[in-house]
XYZ file of C-alpha atoms in Angstrom:
600
model
C 50.525 -26.715 22.637
C 54.139 -26.975 23.780
C 56.730 -28.437 21.380
C 59.986 -29.975 22.753
C 62.728 -31.387 20.520
C 64.195 -34.789 21.630
C 67.809 -35.788 21.074
C 67.853 -38.695 18.569
C 70.934 -40.207 20.242
C 69.166 -40.406 23.565
C 67.628 -43.862 23.942
C 66.794 -43.510 27.581
C 63.248 -42.570 26.819
C 63.450 -39.620 29.176
C 61.901 -36.269 28.478
C 64.436 -33.564 27.496
C 63.366 -31.493 30.520
C 63.863 -34.288 32.961
C 61.267 -35.875 35.179
C 59.164 -32.755 35.672
C 57.941 -29.902 33.547
C 56.839 -26.514 34.776
C 54.423 -24.901 32.336
C 54.528 -21.106 32.433
C 51.372 -19.321 33.496
C 48.971 -18.018 30.835
C 47.383 -14.705 31.634
C 45.587 -14.623 34.939
C 45.658 -18.426 35.325
C 48.336 -19.613 37.797
C 50.934 -22.134 36.602
C 49.798 -25.713 37.052
C 51.543 -28.066 39.432
C 54.518 -30.069 38.055
C 53.536 -33.057 35.987
C 55.488 -36.249 36.574
C 56.896 -37.793 33.403
C 57.910 -41.164 34.726
C 56.834 -42.887 31.560
C 59.781 -43.377 29.141
C 57.763 -41.876 26.306
C 56.610 -38.881 28.399
C 52.923 -39.710 27.949
C 50.576 -38.105 30.441
C 48.041 -40.317 32.202
C 45.122 -38.980 30.131
C 46.904 -39.767 26.873
C 46.910 -36.152 25.699
C 50.671 -36.012 25.081
C 51.708 -37.242 21.656
C 55.029 -37.716 19.865
C 55.949 -37.750 16.244
C 59.466 -38.280 15.011
C 61.830 -36.259 17.133
C 59.074 -33.976 18.520
C 57.137 -34.442 21.720
C 53.784 -32.676 21.861
C 52.463 -31.483 25.181
C 48.879 -30.210 25.499
C 48.471 -26.448 26.037
C 47.543 -25.200 29.456
C 43.848 -24.501 29.980
C 42.762 -21.010 28.879
C 40.300 -19.056 30.912
C 36.975 -18.277 29.222
C 36.212 -15.540 31.703
C 37.832 -12.793 29.634
C 36.521 -9.286 30.327
C 33.740 -8.424 27.831
C 32.423 -4.944 26.969
C 28.739 -4.676 27.782
C 26.924 -1.872 25.994
C 23.986 -1.902 28.380
C 26.322 -1.167 31.294
C 28.013 1.849 29.697
C 25.311 4.175 30.931
C 24.720 5.920 27.586
C 21.718 8.223 27.756
C 19.745 9.451 24.748
C 19.883 13.238 24.603
C 16.827 15.235 23.607
C 18.851 17.580 21.391
C 19.530 14.655 19.010
C 15.858 14.670 18.018
C 16.197 18.041 16.325
C 19.769 17.568 15.139
C 19.485 14.087 13.612
C 15.713 13.288 13.601
C 16.145 10.403 16.055
C 13.901 9.447 18.968
C 14.326 6.836 21.662
C 11.817 4.018 21.266
C 11.885 1.413 24.028
C 15.479 2.449 24.876
C 16.527 2.065 21.217
C 17.463 5.127 19.091
C 15.233 5.066 15.997
C 15.415 7.303 12.923
C 12.104 9.074 12.363
C 12.768 9.378 8.639
C 13.654 5.818 7.605
C 12.741 3.961 10.848
C 16.217 2.372 11.090
C 17.368 1.577 14.630
C 20.806 2.027 16.195
C 22.207 -0.475 18.674
C 23.475 2.121 21.126
C 22.723 5.740 22.052
C 25.974 7.138 20.723
C 26.001 10.528 19.005
C 28.681 9.485 16.511
C 26.484 6.658 15.180
C 23.419 8.877 14.918
C 25.327 11.701 13.239
C 26.956 9.339 10.737
C 23.579 7.812 9.820
C 22.019 11.248 9.361
C 24.899 12.674 7.311
C 25.093 9.569 5.109
C 21.384 9.155 4.387
C 19.423 12.321 5.103
C 21.578 15.445 5.398
C 21.319 16.211 1.678
C 17.584 16.807 2.005
C 17.248 18.190 5.531
C 20.306 20.405 6.090
C 18.669 23.144 4.051
C 15.744 23.388 6.505
C 15.488 26.473 8.685
C 15.127 26.083 12.451
C 11.372 26.445 12.310
C 11.089 24.078 9.360
C 13.104 21.453 11.255
C 10.853 21.807 14.289
C 7.757 21.544 12.132
C 9.131 18.493 10.308
C 10.047 16.887 13.624
C 6.500 17.316 14.917
C 5.126 15.896 11.679
C 7.359 12.821 11.893
C 6.476 12.274 15.531
C 2.801 12.199 14.672
C 3.592 9.036 12.714
C 3.263 7.059 15.947
C -0.480 7.329 15.770
C -0.607 5.600 12.404
C 1.611 2.762 13.628
C -0.800 1.944 16.434
C -3.089 0.301 13.893
C -0.606 -2.448 13.144
C 2.839 -1.169 12.248
C 5.748 -2.556 14.233
C 7.379 0.795 14.891
C 6.410 3.614 17.165
C 7.336 7.104 16.194
C 7.747 9.815 18.803
C 9.236 10.528 22.192
C 6.472 13.043 22.821
C 3.853 10.349 22.308
C 5.938 7.744 24.151
C 5.272 9.563 27.387
C 1.632 8.782 26.750
C 2.299 5.351 25.241
C 5.327 3.855 26.956
C 4.711 0.358 25.627
C 2.596 0.929 22.554
C 4.311 -0.361 19.443
C 1.811 -2.855 18.103
C -1.897 -3.229 18.377
C -1.211 -6.383 20.416
C -0.054 -4.234 23.335
C -3.552 -2.802 23.694
C -4.064 -5.274 26.514
C -1.385 -3.438 28.504
C -2.698 0.042 27.794
C -6.195 0.243 26.254
C -6.917 2.637 23.413
C -9.313 4.471 25.721
C -6.451 5.404 28.063
C -4.283 6.451 25.135
C -6.970 8.626 23.589
C -7.819 10.064 26.996
C -4.275 11.325 27.413
C -4.292 12.757 23.902
C -7.619 14.453 24.535
C -6.147 16.139 27.598
C -3.331 17.482 25.441
C -5.911 18.619 22.894
C -7.783 20.540 25.585
C -4.558 22.338 26.455
C -4.045 23.261 22.810
C -7.624 24.482 22.456
C -7.151 26.894 25.340
C -4.104 28.394 23.606
C -5.797 29.017 20.230
C -6.287 32.624 19.162
C -8.215 31.490 16.066
C -9.580 28.198 14.757
C -11.622 26.712 11.923
C -13.654 23.538 11.434
C -13.744 20.914 8.681
C -16.908 18.799 8.620
C -17.745 15.815 6.434
C -19.912 12.703 6.598
C -19.711 9.144 5.275
C -21.667 5.899 5.620
C -19.780 3.007 7.245
C -20.176 -0.765 6.826
C -23.148 -0.783 9.243
C -24.973 1.758 7.056
C -24.522 4.374 9.780
C -23.649 7.910 8.768
C -20.562 9.116 10.613
C -19.953 12.833 11.050
C -16.292 13.824 11.456
C -15.359 17.195 12.953
C -11.759 18.374 12.644
C -10.322 21.542 14.144
C -7.370 23.594 12.899
C -6.075 26.185 15.323
C -3.305 28.769 15.617
C -1.757 29.914 18.898
C -0.047 33.210 19.718
C 3.283 31.882 18.421
C 1.708 30.966 15.059
C 2.036 27.241 15.668
C -0.629 25.379 13.663
C -2.396 22.244 14.927
C -4.840 20.007 13.052
C -6.693 17.549 15.284
C -9.754 15.331 15.253
C -12.271 17.005 17.553
C -15.104 14.472 17.461
C -16.794 11.687 15.493
C -20.560 11.448 15.782
C -22.980 8.824 14.373
C -26.031 10.380 12.740
C -28.967 8.063 13.331
C -31.831 10.464 12.676
C -32.893 12.361 9.582
C -29.349 13.580 8.870
C -30.754 17.057 8.373
C -28.941 20.334 8.853
C -30.642 20.746 12.246
C -29.274 17.435 13.518
C -25.783 18.129 12.167
C -25.804 21.596 13.743
C -26.910 20.132 17.071
C -24.068 17.595 16.983
C -21.465 20.246 16.139
C -22.776 22.523 18.881
C -22.535 19.730 21.475
C -18.987 18.880 20.402
C -17.816 22.483 20.818
C -19.551 22.684 24.183
C -17.927 19.423 25.327
C -14.480 20.973 24.864
C -15.586 24.420 26.085
C -14.445 26.108 22.857
C -14.913 29.851 22.432
C -17.291 30.581 19.548
C -15.839 34.063 19.058
C -12.582 32.565 17.715
C -14.296 30.494 14.993
C -13.104 31.771 11.591
C -14.419 29.421 8.896
C -16.103 26.109 8.133
C -14.999 23.792 5.321
C -17.563 21.317 4.015
C -18.341 19.232 0.950
C -20.981 21.540 -0.492
C -23.999 19.247 -0.007
C -27.417 20.926 0.538
C -27.454 19.949 4.221
C -24.161 21.799 4.601
C -24.438 24.927 2.441
C -28.119 25.530 1.727
C -28.611 29.285 1.857
C -31.793 29.086 3.938
C -31.396 26.144 6.293
C -27.939 24.633 5.775
C -25.394 23.956 8.508
C -23.205 26.911 7.514
C -26.174 29.283 7.664
C -27.019 28.104 11.177
C -23.396 28.412 12.300
C -23.203 31.950 10.904
C -26.353 32.865 12.798
C -24.945 31.399 16.010
C -21.652 33.288 15.687
C -23.397 36.558 14.789
C -25.636 36.227 17.852
C -22.788 35.573 20.268
C -20.181 37.849 18.690
C -21.454 40.940 16.956
C -19.376 41.953 13.966
C -17.981 38.456 13.378
C -18.281 37.072 9.861
C -18.017 33.295 9.590
C -16.479 32.222 6.288
C -17.716 29.201 4.348
C -15.430 27.187 2.090
C -16.590 24.311 -0.052
C -13.911 21.658 -0.310
C -11.519 22.597 -3.127
C -10.432 19.018 -3.641
C -13.914 17.848 -4.623
C -14.427 20.371 -7.482
C -11.995 18.553 -9.760
C -14.127 15.438 -9.443
C -17.291 17.385 -10.177
C -15.673 19.251 -13.044
C -14.321 16.035 -14.520
C -17.832 14.630 -14.632
C -18.891 17.670 -16.659
C -16.763 16.414 -19.547
C -19.579 13.980 -20.424
C -17.298 11.261 -21.726
C -19.373 8.322 -20.502
C -19.279 6.683 -23.927
C -15.542 6.237 -23.356
C -15.555 5.324 -19.681
C -18.337 2.737 -19.988
C -16.356 0.742 -22.553
C -13.146 0.988 -20.528
C -14.799 -0.096 -17.280
C -16.636 -3.029 -18.878
C -13.478 -4.252 -20.595
C -11.264 -3.936 -17.531
C -13.784 -5.638 -15.268
C -14.297 -8.498 -17.743
C -10.556 -9.135 -17.875
C -9.747 -8.647 -14.198
C -12.793 -10.094 -12.451
C -12.334 -13.572 -13.921
C -9.276 -15.396 -12.698
C -8.734 -17.381 -15.911
C -9.087 -14.326 -18.148
C -6.792 -12.276 -15.964
C -4.116 -14.965 -15.856
C -4.211 -15.531 -19.604
C -4.142 -11.804 -20.291
C -1.145 -11.345 -17.996
C 0.642 -14.140 -19.863
C -0.184 -12.469 -23.180
C 1.285 -9.151 -22.007
C 4.433 -10.949 -20.868
C 4.818 -12.763 -24.189
C 4.349 -9.497 -26.083
C 6.933 -7.796 -23.841
C 4.328 -5.207 -22.879
C 5.192 -2.251 -20.660
C 2.674 -3.382 -18.038
C 2.042 -6.763 -16.497
C -1.666 -6.292 -15.914
C -4.557 -3.826 -15.856
C -5.717 -1.671 -12.970
C -9.195 -2.055 -11.538
C -11.443 0.953 -11.846
C -13.068 2.252 -8.683
C -16.195 4.334 -9.042
C -15.887 5.980 -5.615
C -13.522 8.689 -6.819
C -13.793 9.865 -10.386
C -10.130 10.782 -10.536
C -9.104 7.186 -9.894
C -9.846 6.766 -13.595
C -6.666 8.581 -14.555
C -4.211 5.716 -14.138
C -6.760 3.168 -15.369
C -7.247 5.125 -18.586
C -3.529 5.627 -19.126
C -2.688 1.942 -18.760
C -5.716 0.932 -20.826
C -4.665 3.213 -23.672
C -1.076 1.953 -23.675
C -2.292 -1.680 -23.732
C -5.070 -1.052 -26.248
C -3.829 -3.385 -28.990
C -3.257 -6.256 -26.559
C -6.713 -5.808 -25.022
C -8.414 -5.732 -28.424
C -6.561 -8.853 -29.551
C -7.257 -10.740 -26.321
C -10.971 -9.974 -26.157
C -11.478 -10.833 -29.827
C -9.719 -14.178 -29.308
C -12.092 -14.948 -26.406
C -15.201 -14.295 -28.462
C -15.978 -10.919 -26.892
C -14.949 -8.341 -29.486
C -15.352 -4.640 -28.684
C -15.888 -2.588 -31.874
C -14.963 0.699 -30.180
C -11.403 -0.490 -29.571
C -10.714 -0.259 -33.295
C -12.688 2.955 -33.903
C -10.402 5.921 -34.630
C -12.896 8.470 -33.313
C -13.383 6.548 -30.067
C -9.625 6.097 -29.610
C -9.138 9.836 -30.130
C -11.730 10.587 -27.417
C -9.979 8.117 -25.129
C -6.636 9.836 -25.735
C -8.118 13.252 -24.897
C -9.661 11.875 -21.716
C -6.326 10.336 -20.689
C -4.587 13.721 -20.956
C -7.291 15.660 -19.108
C -7.589 13.197 -16.226
C -3.821 13.091 -15.783
C -3.767 16.900 -15.519
C -6.570 16.725 -12.945
C -4.783 13.989 -11.034
C -1.672 16.153 -10.773
C -3.743 18.997 -9.339
C -5.555 16.681 -6.946
C -2.308 15.318 -5.487
C -0.942 18.855 -5.049
C -4.001 19.858 -3.028
C -3.744 16.942 -0.607
C -1.762 16.767 2.595
C -1.819 17.938 6.204
C -1.328 21.525 7.375
C -1.505 23.154 3.948
C -2.139 26.893 4.009
C -5.374 27.891 2.299
C -3.623 30.611 0.270
C -1.234 28.057 -1.246
C -4.136 25.814 -2.236
C -5.986 28.753 -3.720
C -2.895 29.671 -5.758
C -2.798 26.127 -7.165
C -6.409 26.394 -8.264
C -5.901 29.807 -9.838
C -2.920 28.405 -11.724
C -4.991 25.487 -12.990
C -7.720 27.850 -14.151
C -5.092 29.803 -16.093
C -3.917 26.524 -17.651
C -7.466 25.754 -18.761
C -7.608 29.119 -20.527
C -4.301 28.355 -22.238
C -5.433 24.870 -23.322
C -8.651 26.281 -24.725
C -6.654 28.729 -26.849
C -4.189 26.052 -27.974
C -6.894 23.583 -28.983
C -8.646 26.305 -30.983
C -5.381 26.619 -32.934
C -5.013 22.824 -33.109
C -1.920 23.052 -30.907
C -1.663 19.756 -28.992
C 1.558 20.505 -27.108
C -0.062 19.864 -23.712
C -2.051 16.837 -24.877
C 0.665 14.294 -25.774
C -1.648 11.270 -25.855
C -4.112 12.990 -28.166
C -1.228 14.203 -30.318
C 0.002 10.629 -30.779
C -3.272 9.567 -32.460
C -4.300 12.814 -34.192
C -4.363 12.436 -37.971
C -6.194 15.528 -39.203
C -5.550 19.236 -38.894
C -8.781 19.918 -36.999
C -8.695 17.083 -34.466
C -7.994 19.474 -31.592
C -10.939 21.730 -32.437
C -13.415 19.015 -31.437
C -12.405 19.337 -27.791
C -12.553 23.109 -27.349
C -16.158 22.963 -25.997
C -15.118 20.300 -23.460
C -12.345 22.481 -22.040
C -14.666 25.501 -22.047
C -17.220 23.595 -19.948
C -14.520 22.517 -17.547
C -13.284 26.096 -17.198
C -16.793 27.420 -16.523
C -17.418 24.832 -13.834
C -14.086 25.632 -12.184
C -14.934 29.317 -12.096
C -18.223 28.526 -10.344
C -16.534 26.337 -7.794
C -13.957 29.018 -6.962
C -16.576 31.693 -6.378
C -16.346 31.072 -2.602
C -12.909 32.673 -2.603
C -13.719 35.792 -4.598
C -15.048 37.685 -1.579
C -11.996 36.627 0.479
C -9.357 37.216 -2.190
C -8.178 40.570 -0.823
C -7.791 39.088 2.677
C -5.894 36.097 1.344
C -3.617 38.312 -0.713
C -2.879 40.530 2.295
C -1.698 37.389 4.090
C 0.404 35.916 1.277
C 1.834 39.168 -0.192
C 1.674 41.927 2.453
C 4.416 44.088 0.901
C 2.835 44.289 -2.548
C -0.830 44.673 -1.595
C -2.457 47.980 -2.476
C -3.560 49.920 0.608
C -6.947 50.748 -0.920
C -7.851 47.051 -0.971
C -7.088 46.664 2.761
C -9.781 47.031 5.420
C -9.676 50.423 7.113
C -8.842 49.078 10.574
C -5.698 47.440 9.122
C -4.497 50.166 6.766
C -2.215 52.082 9.165
C -0.476 48.943 10.419
C 0.008 47.671 6.867
C 1.576 50.992 5.820
C 4.014 50.779 8.752
C 4.769 47.189 7.817
C 5.418 47.939 4.150
C 7.838 50.720 5.099
C 9.826 48.554 7.518
C 12.940 47.411 5.659
C 14.006 44.971 8.409
C 10.731 43.063 8.237
C 10.816 43.182 4.442
C 14.246 41.516 4.523
C 12.971 38.851 6.919
C 9.946 38.245 4.670
C 12.225 37.771 1.657
C 14.393 35.398 3.690
C 11.826 33.018 5.219
C 8.570 33.602 3.312
C 5.036 32.726 4.400
C 3.937 31.487 6.914
C 7.280 31.457 8.787
C 7.480 35.251 8.471
C 4.594 35.774 10.890
C 6.541 34.203 13.738
C 8.909 37.163 13.513
C 6.173 39.782 13.239
C 6.421 42.247 16.102
C 3.660 42.758 18.635
C 3.388 46.379 17.447
C 1.092 45.049 14.704
C -1.652 43.451 16.839
C -4.512 43.784 14.357
C -2.505 42.535 11.416
C -1.203 39.604 13.490
C -4.788 38.730 14.373
C -5.764 38.886 10.697
C -2.908 36.567 9.714
C -3.713 34.087 12.489
C -7.298 33.890 11.261
C -6.237 33.219 7.664
C -3.641 30.670 8.769
C -6.305 28.775 10.719
C -8.540 28.228 7.674
C -9.031 24.781 6.150
C -8.840 24.719 2.364
C -10.510 21.320 2.079
C -11.969 18.383 3.991
C -8.982 16.203 3.087
C -8.306 15.411 6.765
C -11.839 14.011 7.001
C -11.292 11.840 3.945
C -8.105 10.453 5.476
C -9.989 9.568 8.643
C -12.685 7.784 6.664
C -10.007 5.779 4.871
C -8.698 4.651 8.259
C -12.237 3.821 9.331
C -12.851 1.668 6.269
C -9.618 -0.233 6.811
C -10.338 -0.774 10.497
C -14.103 -1.113 10.746
C -14.505 -4.218 8.614
C -17.166 -6.918 8.719
C -15.025 -8.799 11.243
C -15.135 -6.010 13.819
C -18.206 -4.026 12.829
C -20.080 -4.758 16.062
C -17.976 -2.400 18.154
C -19.957 0.513 19.504
C -19.268 4.083 18.501
C -17.833 4.861 21.927
C -15.309 2.057 21.413
C -14.271 3.360 17.994
C -13.780 6.975 19.056
C -10.477 6.340 20.907
C -9.084 4.255 18.041
C -9.923 6.905 15.440
C -8.585 9.703 17.607
C -5.258 7.937 18.101
C -4.985 7.049 14.394
C -5.885 10.492 13.015
C-alpha cells in the first residue's frame, strides 16, 4: 500500500504526483504501466484507491507467489549405511527410522539422526562394544518380522531388500508371504552351510483345529562365532504322535535342508516320554542316528530349564489356597455386574488396584501376579463377596491367609527366575548359572525358615504372629529344592565342559578332556588373551581366540550352539495362537508355514 500526503490548501483535486504515478518494481515483477489519475479524487477505475483526511491510499503492486521454495526431495540426500551402526537408524520406504523407538525423521540428514540418538539413546548404547553394537543392530532388525503380522512399522534394511514394500499385512497382495518366506529360507540355507556346530530345540502344541504342531528350531555358530537362531520347520503330527513319527519328521526336515548330522551337538525338549524315554524316545533315536553316522560323537540332551520351575511349583501342594483364589477371582471377574461393582468398590476405598487379574491355568507361574494382587485386595474381596451373599470362610482364616502369603512370596521368586531365563540367543552357561544361583537361594531360605527368619518372605512376615510360623514351611522349601536338583541332573555330566567355556582361565587342567589339555595350558599362560578375556568376557572373547587353538575353538563353538530351553518354540506357539484363530483356522499347513517363518 502506497501512502501519499495531500496539501490541504490544494483544492484542485489533483493527485500530489500529477496526472500519472509510476510505481516502483517489487522484486522480480516489472513496474506496472503508468496509471492515469484524471479523476479529481485520484480514484482508480476499480475503486481500490481510498482517501481519508489528508492521506490518499493507493493499492500495493501485485506480489508474485512464485517465490523460490526449498524442496527436500530434490536435495539428493542419500541414507548412508554407516548410520545404521552409528545411530541405530534404517531407511524404511525412503524415510530414516530409529530402530530403538521407531521414530521417523523427515530427511536423511546425519545431523538430525545424530541429535536424536544423542538426546534419547546414547546414555544406554554408547557403552556397547563394537561387537555388542553389531549384535544389537541385528536383533533390532529382526523386529521387521514381528511387524509383518499387523504393526505399521517395518524394521530392517537387511530385510527390506527381501520386503521392499512390506510394512503392513495389507501389502501381502503385492508380495505374498510365500515369496517373503522363500527369500528368507534361501538366506537360511546359506547360514546352514556356514555352521560349524548347531543344536535343535523341539516342542509340540495342539492348535485350534486340534492338530498337534511340531516346531523345530535350529541354533548354529559359524567360524566367526556369530550365533543364529532360526525356525527350521513346522510339521503337523496327524498320526499316533509317537517318538517314531516325531523322529521321522525331524529326519525329513534335516534332509530337506541338507544339514550335516556330524555337526549336531544337542537337542532341547520338554521332557515328555515321547521325547526323552530312555528306550524309545526321540532323543534316544537321535543319539543312535548320530552315533551310526559319526563315530565318537556324543549327542547331548537337555530338558527345557524353563519348564522345571512350573513343575517344581506344583510340588508345593498348595491347592487348598489356589482353588479358593481361582474360584473367587473368576466369580468376580466373569460376571459383568459383579466386576463393575467390585471395581467401583475398590475406587471408593482408594485401593491400590482398580481390578483383579484373571488366572490362567495354562502356565502355573501366571499365578504369581494374581496371588499378589489378591492378597493386597483381600479385605475388599471378603467384604464384597459377603455383601453379595457368597461369603468365603477361608478369607478370614489366619492359617489360610498365612499359607496364601507364603505362596505369594514363593511364586514371585519363581517368576523372577522365569523371566531371567527367557529371551533369544541366551548362552546355555548363563542360564545354568541362574539355576545354580536359585538352588543356592533355596538352601538359604530353608535354613532361614528353620530359624524363623522371614527376611526373604516379606508377605509372610507381614502376617506372621507367632515365633514358629516360619517353621511350618521348611518341608515345602525342602521339596522344592529336591525337585530342582532332579531337574538339573541333565547338566551334571556336562558341567566341566560348560565351566571350561565360561571360565577357561580358572578351570583345573585335570577336569579337562585329554585332547584339550595342552591347548588349555597354552591358553591359560597367554597374558594377552587373558587381558582380552578380562576386557570383553564371554562369549565375545571367542571372536578374538587365535586359530592356534583349533580344538578349543571347536569345543567353544559346540557349547555356544546349545539351546538351554525351548523358549523359542513357546514364542512361536504364542504367535500361532494369536494368528490361527477361529476366523482363519481353515488355512492349510503349507499356507501357515511362510507366515510363521516370517514372524519367528
